[in-house]
PDB file of C-alpha atoms and ligand atoms in Angstrom:
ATOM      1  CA  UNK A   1     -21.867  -8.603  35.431  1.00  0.00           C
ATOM      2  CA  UNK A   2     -18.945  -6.602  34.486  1.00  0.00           C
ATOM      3  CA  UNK A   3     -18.871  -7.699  30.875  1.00  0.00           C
ATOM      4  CA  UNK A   4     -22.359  -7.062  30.245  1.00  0.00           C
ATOM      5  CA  UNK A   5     -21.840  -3.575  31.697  1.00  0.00           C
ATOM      6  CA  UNK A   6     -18.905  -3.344  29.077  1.00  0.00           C
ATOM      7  CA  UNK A   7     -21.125  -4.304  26.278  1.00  0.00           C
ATOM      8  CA  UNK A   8     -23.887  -2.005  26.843  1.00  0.00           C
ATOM      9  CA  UNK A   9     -21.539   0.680  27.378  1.00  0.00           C
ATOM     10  CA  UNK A  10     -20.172  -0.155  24.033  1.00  0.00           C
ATOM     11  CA  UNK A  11     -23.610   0.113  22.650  1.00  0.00           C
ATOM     12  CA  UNK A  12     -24.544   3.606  24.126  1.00  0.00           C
ATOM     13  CA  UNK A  13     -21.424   4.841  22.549  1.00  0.00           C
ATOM     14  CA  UNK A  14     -21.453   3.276  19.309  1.00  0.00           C
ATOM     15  CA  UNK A  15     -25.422   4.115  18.924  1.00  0.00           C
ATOM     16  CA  UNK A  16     -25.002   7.851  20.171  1.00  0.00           C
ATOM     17  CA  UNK A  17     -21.759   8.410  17.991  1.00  0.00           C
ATOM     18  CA  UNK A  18     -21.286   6.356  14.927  1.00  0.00           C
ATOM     19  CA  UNK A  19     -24.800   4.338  14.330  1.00  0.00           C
ATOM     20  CA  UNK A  20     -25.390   3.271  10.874  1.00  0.00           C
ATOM     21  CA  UNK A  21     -22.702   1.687   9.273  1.00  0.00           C
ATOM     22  CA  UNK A  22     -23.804  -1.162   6.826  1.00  0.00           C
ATOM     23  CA  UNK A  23     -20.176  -1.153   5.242  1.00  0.00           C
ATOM     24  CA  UNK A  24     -18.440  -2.115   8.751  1.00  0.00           C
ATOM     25  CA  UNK A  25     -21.738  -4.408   9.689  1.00  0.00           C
ATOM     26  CA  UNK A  26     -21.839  -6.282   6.276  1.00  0.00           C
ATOM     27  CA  UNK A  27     -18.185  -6.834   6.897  1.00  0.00           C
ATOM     28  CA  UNK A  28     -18.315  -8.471  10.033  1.00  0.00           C
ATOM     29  CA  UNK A  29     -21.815 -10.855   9.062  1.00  0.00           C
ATOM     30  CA  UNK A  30     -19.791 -11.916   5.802  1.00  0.00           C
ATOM     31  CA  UNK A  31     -16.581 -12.602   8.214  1.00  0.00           C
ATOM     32  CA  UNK A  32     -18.617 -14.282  10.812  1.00  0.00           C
ATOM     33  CA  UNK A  33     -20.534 -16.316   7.978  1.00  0.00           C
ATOM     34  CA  UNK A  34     -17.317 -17.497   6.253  1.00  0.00           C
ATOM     35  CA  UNK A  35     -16.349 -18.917   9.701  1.00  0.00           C
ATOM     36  CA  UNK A  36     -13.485 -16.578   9.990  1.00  0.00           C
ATOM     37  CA  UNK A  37     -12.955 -15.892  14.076  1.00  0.00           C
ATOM     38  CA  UNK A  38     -14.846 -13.604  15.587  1.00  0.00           C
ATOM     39  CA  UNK A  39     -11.238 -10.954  16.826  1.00  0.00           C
ATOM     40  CA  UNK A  40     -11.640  -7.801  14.808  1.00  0.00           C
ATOM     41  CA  UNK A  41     -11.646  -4.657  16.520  1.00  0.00           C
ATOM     42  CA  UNK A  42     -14.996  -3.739  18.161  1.00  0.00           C
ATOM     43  CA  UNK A  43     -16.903  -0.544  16.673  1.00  0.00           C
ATOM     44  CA  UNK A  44     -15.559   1.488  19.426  1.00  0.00           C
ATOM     45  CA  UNK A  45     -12.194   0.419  18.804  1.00  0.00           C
ATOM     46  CA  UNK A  46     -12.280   0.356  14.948  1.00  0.00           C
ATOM     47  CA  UNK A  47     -13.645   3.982  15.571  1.00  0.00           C
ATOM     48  CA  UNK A  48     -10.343   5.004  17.334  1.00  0.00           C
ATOM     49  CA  UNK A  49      -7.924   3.998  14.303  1.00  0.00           C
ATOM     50  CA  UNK A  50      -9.935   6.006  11.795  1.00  0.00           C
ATOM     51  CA  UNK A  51      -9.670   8.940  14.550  1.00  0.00           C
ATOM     52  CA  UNK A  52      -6.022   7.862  15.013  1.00  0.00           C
ATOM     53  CA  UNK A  53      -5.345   8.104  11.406  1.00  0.00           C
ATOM     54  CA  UNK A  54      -6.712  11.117  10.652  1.00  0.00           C
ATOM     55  CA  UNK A  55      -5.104  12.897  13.586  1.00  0.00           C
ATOM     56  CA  UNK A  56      -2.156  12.021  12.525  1.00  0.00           C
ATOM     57  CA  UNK A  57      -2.704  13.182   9.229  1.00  0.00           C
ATOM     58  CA  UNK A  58      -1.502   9.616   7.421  1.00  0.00           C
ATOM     59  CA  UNK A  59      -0.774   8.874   3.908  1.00  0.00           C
ATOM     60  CA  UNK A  60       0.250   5.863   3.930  1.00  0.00           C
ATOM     61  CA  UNK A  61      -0.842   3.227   6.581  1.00  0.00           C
ATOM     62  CA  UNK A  62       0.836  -0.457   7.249  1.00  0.00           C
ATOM     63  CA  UNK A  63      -1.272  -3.079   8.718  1.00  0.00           C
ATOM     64  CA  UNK A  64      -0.162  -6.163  10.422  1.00  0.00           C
ATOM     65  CA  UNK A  65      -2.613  -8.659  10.035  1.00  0.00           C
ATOM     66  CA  UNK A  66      -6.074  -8.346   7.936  1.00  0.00           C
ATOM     67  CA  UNK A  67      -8.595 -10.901   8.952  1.00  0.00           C
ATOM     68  CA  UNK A  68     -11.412  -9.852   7.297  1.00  0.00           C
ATOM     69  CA  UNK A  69     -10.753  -6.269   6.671  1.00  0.00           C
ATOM     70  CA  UNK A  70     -12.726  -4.517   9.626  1.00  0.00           C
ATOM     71  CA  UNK A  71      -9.792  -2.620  10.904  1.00  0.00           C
ATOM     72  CA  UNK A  72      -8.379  -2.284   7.758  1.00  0.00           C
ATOM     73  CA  UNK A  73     -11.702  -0.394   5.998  1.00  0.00           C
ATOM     74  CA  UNK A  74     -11.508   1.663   9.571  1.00  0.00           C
ATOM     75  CA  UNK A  75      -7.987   2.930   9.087  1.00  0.00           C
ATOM     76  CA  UNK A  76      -8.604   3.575   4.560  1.00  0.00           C
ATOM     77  CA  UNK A  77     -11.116   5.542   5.327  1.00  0.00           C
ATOM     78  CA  UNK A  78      -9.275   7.755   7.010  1.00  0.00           C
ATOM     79  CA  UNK A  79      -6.840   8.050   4.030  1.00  0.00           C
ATOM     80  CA  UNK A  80      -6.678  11.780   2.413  1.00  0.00           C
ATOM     81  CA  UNK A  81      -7.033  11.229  -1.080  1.00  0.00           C
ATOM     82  CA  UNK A  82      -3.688   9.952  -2.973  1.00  0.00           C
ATOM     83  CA  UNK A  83      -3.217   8.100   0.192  1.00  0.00           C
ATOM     84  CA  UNK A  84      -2.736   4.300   0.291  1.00  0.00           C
ATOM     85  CA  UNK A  85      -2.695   1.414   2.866  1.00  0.00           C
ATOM     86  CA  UNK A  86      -0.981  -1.887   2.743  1.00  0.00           C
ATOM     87  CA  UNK A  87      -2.109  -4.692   4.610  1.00  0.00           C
ATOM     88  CA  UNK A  88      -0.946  -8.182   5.301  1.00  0.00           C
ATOM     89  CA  UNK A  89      -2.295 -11.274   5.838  1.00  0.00           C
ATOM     90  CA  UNK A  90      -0.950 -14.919   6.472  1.00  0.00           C
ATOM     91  CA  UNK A  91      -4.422 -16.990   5.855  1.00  0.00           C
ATOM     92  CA  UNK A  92      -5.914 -16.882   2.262  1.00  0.00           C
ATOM     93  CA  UNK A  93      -9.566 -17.758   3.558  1.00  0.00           C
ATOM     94  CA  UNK A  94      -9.099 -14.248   5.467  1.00  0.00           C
ATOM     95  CA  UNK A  95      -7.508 -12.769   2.597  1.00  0.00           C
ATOM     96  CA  UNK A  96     -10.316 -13.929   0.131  1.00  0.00           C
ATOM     97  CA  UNK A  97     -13.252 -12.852   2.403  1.00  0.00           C
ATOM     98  CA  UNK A  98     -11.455  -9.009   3.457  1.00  0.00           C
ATOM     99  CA  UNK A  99     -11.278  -8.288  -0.437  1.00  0.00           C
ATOM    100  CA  UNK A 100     -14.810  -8.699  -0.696  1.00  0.00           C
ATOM    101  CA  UNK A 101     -15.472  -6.288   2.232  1.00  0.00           C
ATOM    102  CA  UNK A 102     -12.828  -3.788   1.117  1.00  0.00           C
ATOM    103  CA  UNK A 103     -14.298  -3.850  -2.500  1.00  0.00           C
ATOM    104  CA  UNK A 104     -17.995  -3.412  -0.533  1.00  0.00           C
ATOM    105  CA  UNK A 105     -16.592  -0.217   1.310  1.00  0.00           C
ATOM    106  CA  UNK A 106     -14.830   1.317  -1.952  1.00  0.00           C
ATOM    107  CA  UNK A 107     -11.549   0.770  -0.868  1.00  0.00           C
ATOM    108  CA  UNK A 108     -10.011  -1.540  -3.039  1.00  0.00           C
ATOM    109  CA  UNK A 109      -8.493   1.503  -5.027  1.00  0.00           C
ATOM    110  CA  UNK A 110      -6.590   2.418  -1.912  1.00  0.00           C
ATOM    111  CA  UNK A 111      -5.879  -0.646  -0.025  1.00  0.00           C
ATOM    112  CA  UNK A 112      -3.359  -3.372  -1.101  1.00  0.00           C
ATOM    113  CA  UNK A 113      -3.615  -6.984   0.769  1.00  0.00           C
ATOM    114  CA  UNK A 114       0.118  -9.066   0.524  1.00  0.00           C
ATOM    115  CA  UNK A 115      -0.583 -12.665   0.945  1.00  0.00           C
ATOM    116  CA  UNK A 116       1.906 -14.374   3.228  1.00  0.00           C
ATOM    117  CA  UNK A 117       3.343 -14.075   6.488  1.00  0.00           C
ATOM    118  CA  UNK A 118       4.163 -11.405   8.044  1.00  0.00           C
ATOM    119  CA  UNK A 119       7.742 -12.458   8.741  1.00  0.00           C
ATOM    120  CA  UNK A 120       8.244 -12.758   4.617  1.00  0.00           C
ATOM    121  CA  UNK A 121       6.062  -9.557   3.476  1.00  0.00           C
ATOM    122  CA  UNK A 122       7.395  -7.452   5.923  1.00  0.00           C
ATOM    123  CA  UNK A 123      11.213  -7.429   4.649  1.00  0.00           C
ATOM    124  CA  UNK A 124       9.929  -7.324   1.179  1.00  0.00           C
ATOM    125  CA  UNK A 125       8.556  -4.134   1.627  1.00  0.00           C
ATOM    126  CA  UNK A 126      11.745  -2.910   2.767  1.00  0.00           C
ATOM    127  CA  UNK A 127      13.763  -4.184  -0.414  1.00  0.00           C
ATOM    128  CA  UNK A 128      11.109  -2.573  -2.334  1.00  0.00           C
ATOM    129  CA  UNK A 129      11.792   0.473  -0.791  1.00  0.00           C
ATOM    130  CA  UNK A 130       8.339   0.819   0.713  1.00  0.00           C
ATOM    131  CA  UNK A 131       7.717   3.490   3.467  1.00  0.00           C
ATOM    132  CA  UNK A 132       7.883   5.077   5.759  1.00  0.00           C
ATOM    133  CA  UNK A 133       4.912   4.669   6.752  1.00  0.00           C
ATOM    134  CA  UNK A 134       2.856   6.858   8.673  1.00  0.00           C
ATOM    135  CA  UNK A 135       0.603   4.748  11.276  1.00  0.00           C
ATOM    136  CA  UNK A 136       1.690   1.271  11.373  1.00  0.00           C
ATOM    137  CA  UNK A 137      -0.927  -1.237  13.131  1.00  0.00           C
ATOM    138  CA  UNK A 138       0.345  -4.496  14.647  1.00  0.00           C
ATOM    139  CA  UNK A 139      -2.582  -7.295  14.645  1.00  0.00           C
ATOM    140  CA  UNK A 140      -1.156 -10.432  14.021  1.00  0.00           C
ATOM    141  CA  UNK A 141      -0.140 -13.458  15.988  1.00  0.00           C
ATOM    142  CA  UNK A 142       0.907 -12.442  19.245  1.00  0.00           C
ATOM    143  CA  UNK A 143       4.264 -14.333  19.116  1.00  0.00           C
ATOM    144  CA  UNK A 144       5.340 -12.607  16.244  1.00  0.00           C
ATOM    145  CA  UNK A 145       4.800  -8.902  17.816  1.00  0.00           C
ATOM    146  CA  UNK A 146       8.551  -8.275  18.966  1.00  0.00           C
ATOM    147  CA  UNK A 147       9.876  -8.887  15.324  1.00  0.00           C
ATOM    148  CA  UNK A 148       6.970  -6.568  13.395  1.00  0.00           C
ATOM    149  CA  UNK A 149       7.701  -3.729  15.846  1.00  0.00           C
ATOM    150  CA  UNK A 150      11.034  -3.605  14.953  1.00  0.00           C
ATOM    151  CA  UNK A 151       9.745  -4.114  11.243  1.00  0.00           C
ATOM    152  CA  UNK A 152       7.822  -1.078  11.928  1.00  0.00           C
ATOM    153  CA  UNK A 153      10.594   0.869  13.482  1.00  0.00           C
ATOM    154  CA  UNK A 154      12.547   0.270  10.211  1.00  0.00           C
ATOM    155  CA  UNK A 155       9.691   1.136   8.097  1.00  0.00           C
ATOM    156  CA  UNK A 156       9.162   4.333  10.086  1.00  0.00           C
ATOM    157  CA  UNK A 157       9.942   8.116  10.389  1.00  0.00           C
ATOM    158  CA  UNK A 158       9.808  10.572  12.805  1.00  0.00           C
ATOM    159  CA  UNK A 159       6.369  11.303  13.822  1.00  0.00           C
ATOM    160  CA  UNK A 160       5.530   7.963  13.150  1.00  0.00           C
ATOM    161  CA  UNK A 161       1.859   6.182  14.619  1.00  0.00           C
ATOM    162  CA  UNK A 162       2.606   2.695  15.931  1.00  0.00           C
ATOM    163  CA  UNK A 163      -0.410   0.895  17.708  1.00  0.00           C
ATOM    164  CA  UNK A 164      -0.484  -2.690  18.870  1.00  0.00           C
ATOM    165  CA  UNK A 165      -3.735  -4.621  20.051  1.00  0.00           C
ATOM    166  CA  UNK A 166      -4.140  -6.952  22.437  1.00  0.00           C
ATOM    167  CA  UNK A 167      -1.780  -6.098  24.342  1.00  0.00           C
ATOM    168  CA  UNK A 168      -3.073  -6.645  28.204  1.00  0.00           C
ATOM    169  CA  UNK A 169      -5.088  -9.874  27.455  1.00  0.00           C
ATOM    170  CA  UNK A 170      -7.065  -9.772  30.408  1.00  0.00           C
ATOM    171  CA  UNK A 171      -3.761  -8.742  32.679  1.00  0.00           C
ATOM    172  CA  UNK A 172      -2.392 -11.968  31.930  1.00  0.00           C
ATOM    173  CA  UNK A 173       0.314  -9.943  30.611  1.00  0.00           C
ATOM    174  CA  UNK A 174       1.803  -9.267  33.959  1.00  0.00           C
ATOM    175  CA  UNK A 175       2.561 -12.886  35.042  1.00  0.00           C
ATOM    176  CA  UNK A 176       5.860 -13.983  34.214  1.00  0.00           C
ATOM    177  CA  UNK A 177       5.173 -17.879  34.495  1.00  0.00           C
ATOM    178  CA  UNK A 178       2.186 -18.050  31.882  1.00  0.00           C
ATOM    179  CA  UNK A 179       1.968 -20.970  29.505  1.00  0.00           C
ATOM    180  CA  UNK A 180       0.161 -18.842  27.051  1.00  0.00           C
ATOM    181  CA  UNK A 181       2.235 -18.595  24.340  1.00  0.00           C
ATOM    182  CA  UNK A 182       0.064 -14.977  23.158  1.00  0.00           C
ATOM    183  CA  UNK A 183       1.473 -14.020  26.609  1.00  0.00           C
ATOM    184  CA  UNK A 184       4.674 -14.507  26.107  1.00  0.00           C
ATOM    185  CA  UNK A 185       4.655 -13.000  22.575  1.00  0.00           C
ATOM    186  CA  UNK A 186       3.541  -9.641  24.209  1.00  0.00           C
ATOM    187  CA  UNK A 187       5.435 -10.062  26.973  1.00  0.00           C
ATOM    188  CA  UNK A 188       8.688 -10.097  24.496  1.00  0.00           C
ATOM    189  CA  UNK A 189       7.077  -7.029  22.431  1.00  0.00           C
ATOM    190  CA  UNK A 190       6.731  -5.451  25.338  1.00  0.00           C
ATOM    191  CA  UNK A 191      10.607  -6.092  26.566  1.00  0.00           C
ATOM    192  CA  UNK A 192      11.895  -4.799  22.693  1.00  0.00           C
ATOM    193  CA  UNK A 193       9.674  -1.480  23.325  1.00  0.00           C
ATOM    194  CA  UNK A 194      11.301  -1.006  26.339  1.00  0.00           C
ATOM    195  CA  UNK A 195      14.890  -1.046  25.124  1.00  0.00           C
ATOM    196  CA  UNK A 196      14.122   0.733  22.067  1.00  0.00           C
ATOM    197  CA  UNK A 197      15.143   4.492  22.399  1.00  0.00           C
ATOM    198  CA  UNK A 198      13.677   5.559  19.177  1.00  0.00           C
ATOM    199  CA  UNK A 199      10.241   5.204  20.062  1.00  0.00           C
ATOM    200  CA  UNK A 200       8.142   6.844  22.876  1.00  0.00           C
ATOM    201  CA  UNK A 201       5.097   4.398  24.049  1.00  0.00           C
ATOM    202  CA  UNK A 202       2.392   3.443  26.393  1.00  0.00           C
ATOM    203  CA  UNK A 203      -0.563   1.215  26.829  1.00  0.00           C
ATOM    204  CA  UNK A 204      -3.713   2.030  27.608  1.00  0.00           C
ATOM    205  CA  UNK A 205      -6.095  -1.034  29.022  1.00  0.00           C
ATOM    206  CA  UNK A 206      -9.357  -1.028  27.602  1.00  0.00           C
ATOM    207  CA  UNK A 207     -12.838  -2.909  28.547  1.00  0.00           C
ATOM    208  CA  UNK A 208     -15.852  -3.200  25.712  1.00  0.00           C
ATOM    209  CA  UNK A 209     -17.528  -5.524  24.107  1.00  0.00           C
ATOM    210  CA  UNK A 210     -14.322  -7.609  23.898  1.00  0.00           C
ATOM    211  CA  UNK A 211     -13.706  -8.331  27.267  1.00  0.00           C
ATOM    212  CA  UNK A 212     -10.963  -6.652  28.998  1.00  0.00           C
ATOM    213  CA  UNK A 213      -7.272  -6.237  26.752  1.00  0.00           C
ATOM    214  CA  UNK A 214      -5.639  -3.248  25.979  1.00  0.00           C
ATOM    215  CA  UNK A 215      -3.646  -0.846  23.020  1.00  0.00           C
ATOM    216  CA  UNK A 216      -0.176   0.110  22.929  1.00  0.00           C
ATOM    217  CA  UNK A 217       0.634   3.576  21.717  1.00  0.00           C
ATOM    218  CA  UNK A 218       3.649   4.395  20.500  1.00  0.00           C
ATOM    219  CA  UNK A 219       5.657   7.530  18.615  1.00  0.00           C
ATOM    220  CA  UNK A 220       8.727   7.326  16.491  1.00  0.00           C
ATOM    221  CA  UNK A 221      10.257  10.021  18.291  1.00  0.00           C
ATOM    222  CA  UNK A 222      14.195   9.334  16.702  1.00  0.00           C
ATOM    223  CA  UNK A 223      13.157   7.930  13.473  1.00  0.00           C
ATOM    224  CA  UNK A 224      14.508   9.136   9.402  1.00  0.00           C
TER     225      UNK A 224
HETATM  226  N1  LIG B   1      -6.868  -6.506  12.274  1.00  0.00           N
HETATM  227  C1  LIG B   1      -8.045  -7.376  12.201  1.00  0.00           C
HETATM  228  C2  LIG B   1      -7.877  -8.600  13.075  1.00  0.00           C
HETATM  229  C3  LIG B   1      -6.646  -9.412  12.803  1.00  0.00           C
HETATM  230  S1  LIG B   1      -6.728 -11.010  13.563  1.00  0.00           S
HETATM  231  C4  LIG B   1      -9.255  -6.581  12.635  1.00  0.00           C
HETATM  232  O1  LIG B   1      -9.210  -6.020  13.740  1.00  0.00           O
HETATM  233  O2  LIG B   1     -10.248  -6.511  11.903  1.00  0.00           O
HETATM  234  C5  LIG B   1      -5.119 -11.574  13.226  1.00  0.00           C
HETATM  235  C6  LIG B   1      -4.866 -11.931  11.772  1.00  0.00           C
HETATM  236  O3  LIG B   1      -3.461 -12.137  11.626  1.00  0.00           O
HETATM  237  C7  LIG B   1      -5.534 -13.236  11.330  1.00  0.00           C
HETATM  238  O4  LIG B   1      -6.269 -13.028  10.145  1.00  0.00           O
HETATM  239  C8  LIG B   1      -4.373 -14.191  11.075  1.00  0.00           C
HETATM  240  O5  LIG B   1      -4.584 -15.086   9.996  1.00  0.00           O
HETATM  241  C9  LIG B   1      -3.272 -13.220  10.731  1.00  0.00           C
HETATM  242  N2  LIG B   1      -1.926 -13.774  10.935  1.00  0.00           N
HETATM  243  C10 LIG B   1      -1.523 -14.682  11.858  1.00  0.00           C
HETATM  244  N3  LIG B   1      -0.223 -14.941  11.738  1.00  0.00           N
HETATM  245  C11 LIG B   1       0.233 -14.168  10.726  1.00  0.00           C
HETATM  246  C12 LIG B   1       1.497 -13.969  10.123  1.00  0.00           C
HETATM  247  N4  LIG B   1       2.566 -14.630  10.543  1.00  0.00           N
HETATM  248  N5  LIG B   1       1.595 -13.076   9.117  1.00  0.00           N
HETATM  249  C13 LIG B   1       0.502 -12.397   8.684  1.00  0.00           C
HETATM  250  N6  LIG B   1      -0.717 -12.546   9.211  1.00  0.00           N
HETATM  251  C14 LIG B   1      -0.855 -13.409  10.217  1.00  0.00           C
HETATM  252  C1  LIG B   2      -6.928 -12.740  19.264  1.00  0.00           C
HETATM  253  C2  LIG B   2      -6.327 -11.971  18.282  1.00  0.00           C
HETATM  254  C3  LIG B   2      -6.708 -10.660  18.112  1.00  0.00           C
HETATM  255  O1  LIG B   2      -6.133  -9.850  17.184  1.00  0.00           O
HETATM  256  C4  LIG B   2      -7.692 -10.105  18.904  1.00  0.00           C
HETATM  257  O2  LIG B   2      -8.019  -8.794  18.716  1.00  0.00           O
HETATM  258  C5  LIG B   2      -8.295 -10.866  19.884  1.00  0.00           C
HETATM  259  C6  LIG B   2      -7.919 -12.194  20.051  1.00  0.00           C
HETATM  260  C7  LIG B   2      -6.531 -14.128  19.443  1.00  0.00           C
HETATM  261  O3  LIG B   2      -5.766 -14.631  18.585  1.00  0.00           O
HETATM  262  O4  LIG B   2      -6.949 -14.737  20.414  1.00  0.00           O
HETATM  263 MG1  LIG B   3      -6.522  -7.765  17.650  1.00  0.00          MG
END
């Protein structure tokens, strides 16, 4: 019962507020017909990092995981122009199938895709000199969460956006003994956030379309 409450909620909002979007729709069908999984942010969600992005006014946006370039056409578009986003990806089946959809929303201009993991990309960014970035969005593997946000607290100023997803996982998160490896990942992000004094966060938990999970916010509030 509950999740099909959270669905159709979803789709009141998303039909009322932002119907009509055959860039973000032909992006999932191509992702979903190139088998990729079915994890990107809902509409709803997606809808929230453009609004994020251009709140904050961002230039220059990091993202942590592509997939198939859902979130990653949500947050470009919310690019002033001269602005650019860089996002990386581990998988290149994912990689392959988000240029497509970036090139299909106009993006590809704006938006450059490093191919690799996370763990490699992310400190060759920083020997290039790269940054700071304005809104930084965490979406990989769960595991690897502790070591991007302090990635992203290197890359960052003051003022700086950081939001993670998944980040309740249906309250799983509070239960110290899980076997869920995801779990544990956010479990440690969640530890490093905690004892990092240089950036002001919270999570909000969130129910939609998929399922019940949450988003950390958090502000560079002691940054360059
Ligand atoms: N942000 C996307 C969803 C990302 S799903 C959206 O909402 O539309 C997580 C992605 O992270 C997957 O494509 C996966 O291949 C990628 N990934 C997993 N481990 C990674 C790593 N170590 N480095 C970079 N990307 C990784
Ligand atoms: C998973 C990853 C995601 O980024 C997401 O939004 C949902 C699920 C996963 O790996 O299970
Ligand atoms: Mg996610």
């Amino acid at each position: 019962m509950a999740q099909e409450r959270w669905t159709a909620v979803d789709t009141y909002i998303t039909n009322l507020l932002h119907p009509h979007d055959p860039v973000l729709d032909a992006a999932l069908s191509d992702s979903v017909a190139a088998g990729l999984p079915s994890i990107a942010v809902s509409p709803t969600q997606g809808k929230l990092l453009t609004l994020l992005a251009l709140a904050n006014g961002a230039r220059n946006i990091l993202e942590i995981g592509t997939l198939g370039g859902y979130s990653t056409i949500c947050l470009a578009r919310a690019l002033p122009p001269g602005g650019r986003l860089i996002t990386l990806e581990y998988e290149a089946k994912h990689a392959a199938v988000a240029r497509i959809n970036i090139a299909r929303a106009d993006l590809s201009g704006v938006v450059e895709l490093r191919l690799g993991r996370a763990q490699d990309t992310l400190p060759k960014l920083a020997l290039e000199g790269r940054g700071p970035f304005d809104l930084i969005f965490i979406d990989a593997d769960k595991p690897g969460y502790s070591e991007y946000l302090a990635w992203a607290v290197t890359l960052s100023r003051r003022g700086t956006l950081i939001i993670a997803d998944n980040v309740v996982r249906e309250g799983e998160v509070i239960e110290p003994g899980s076997t869920d490896p995801m779990v544990q990942g956010i479990r440690r992000f969640y530890e490093s956030l905690a004892a990092e004094s240089r950036v002001s966060a919270t999570t909000i938990q969130t129910v939609g379309c998929k399922g019940y999970d949450g988003f950390t916010i958090a502000v560079v509030i002691n940054g360059k």
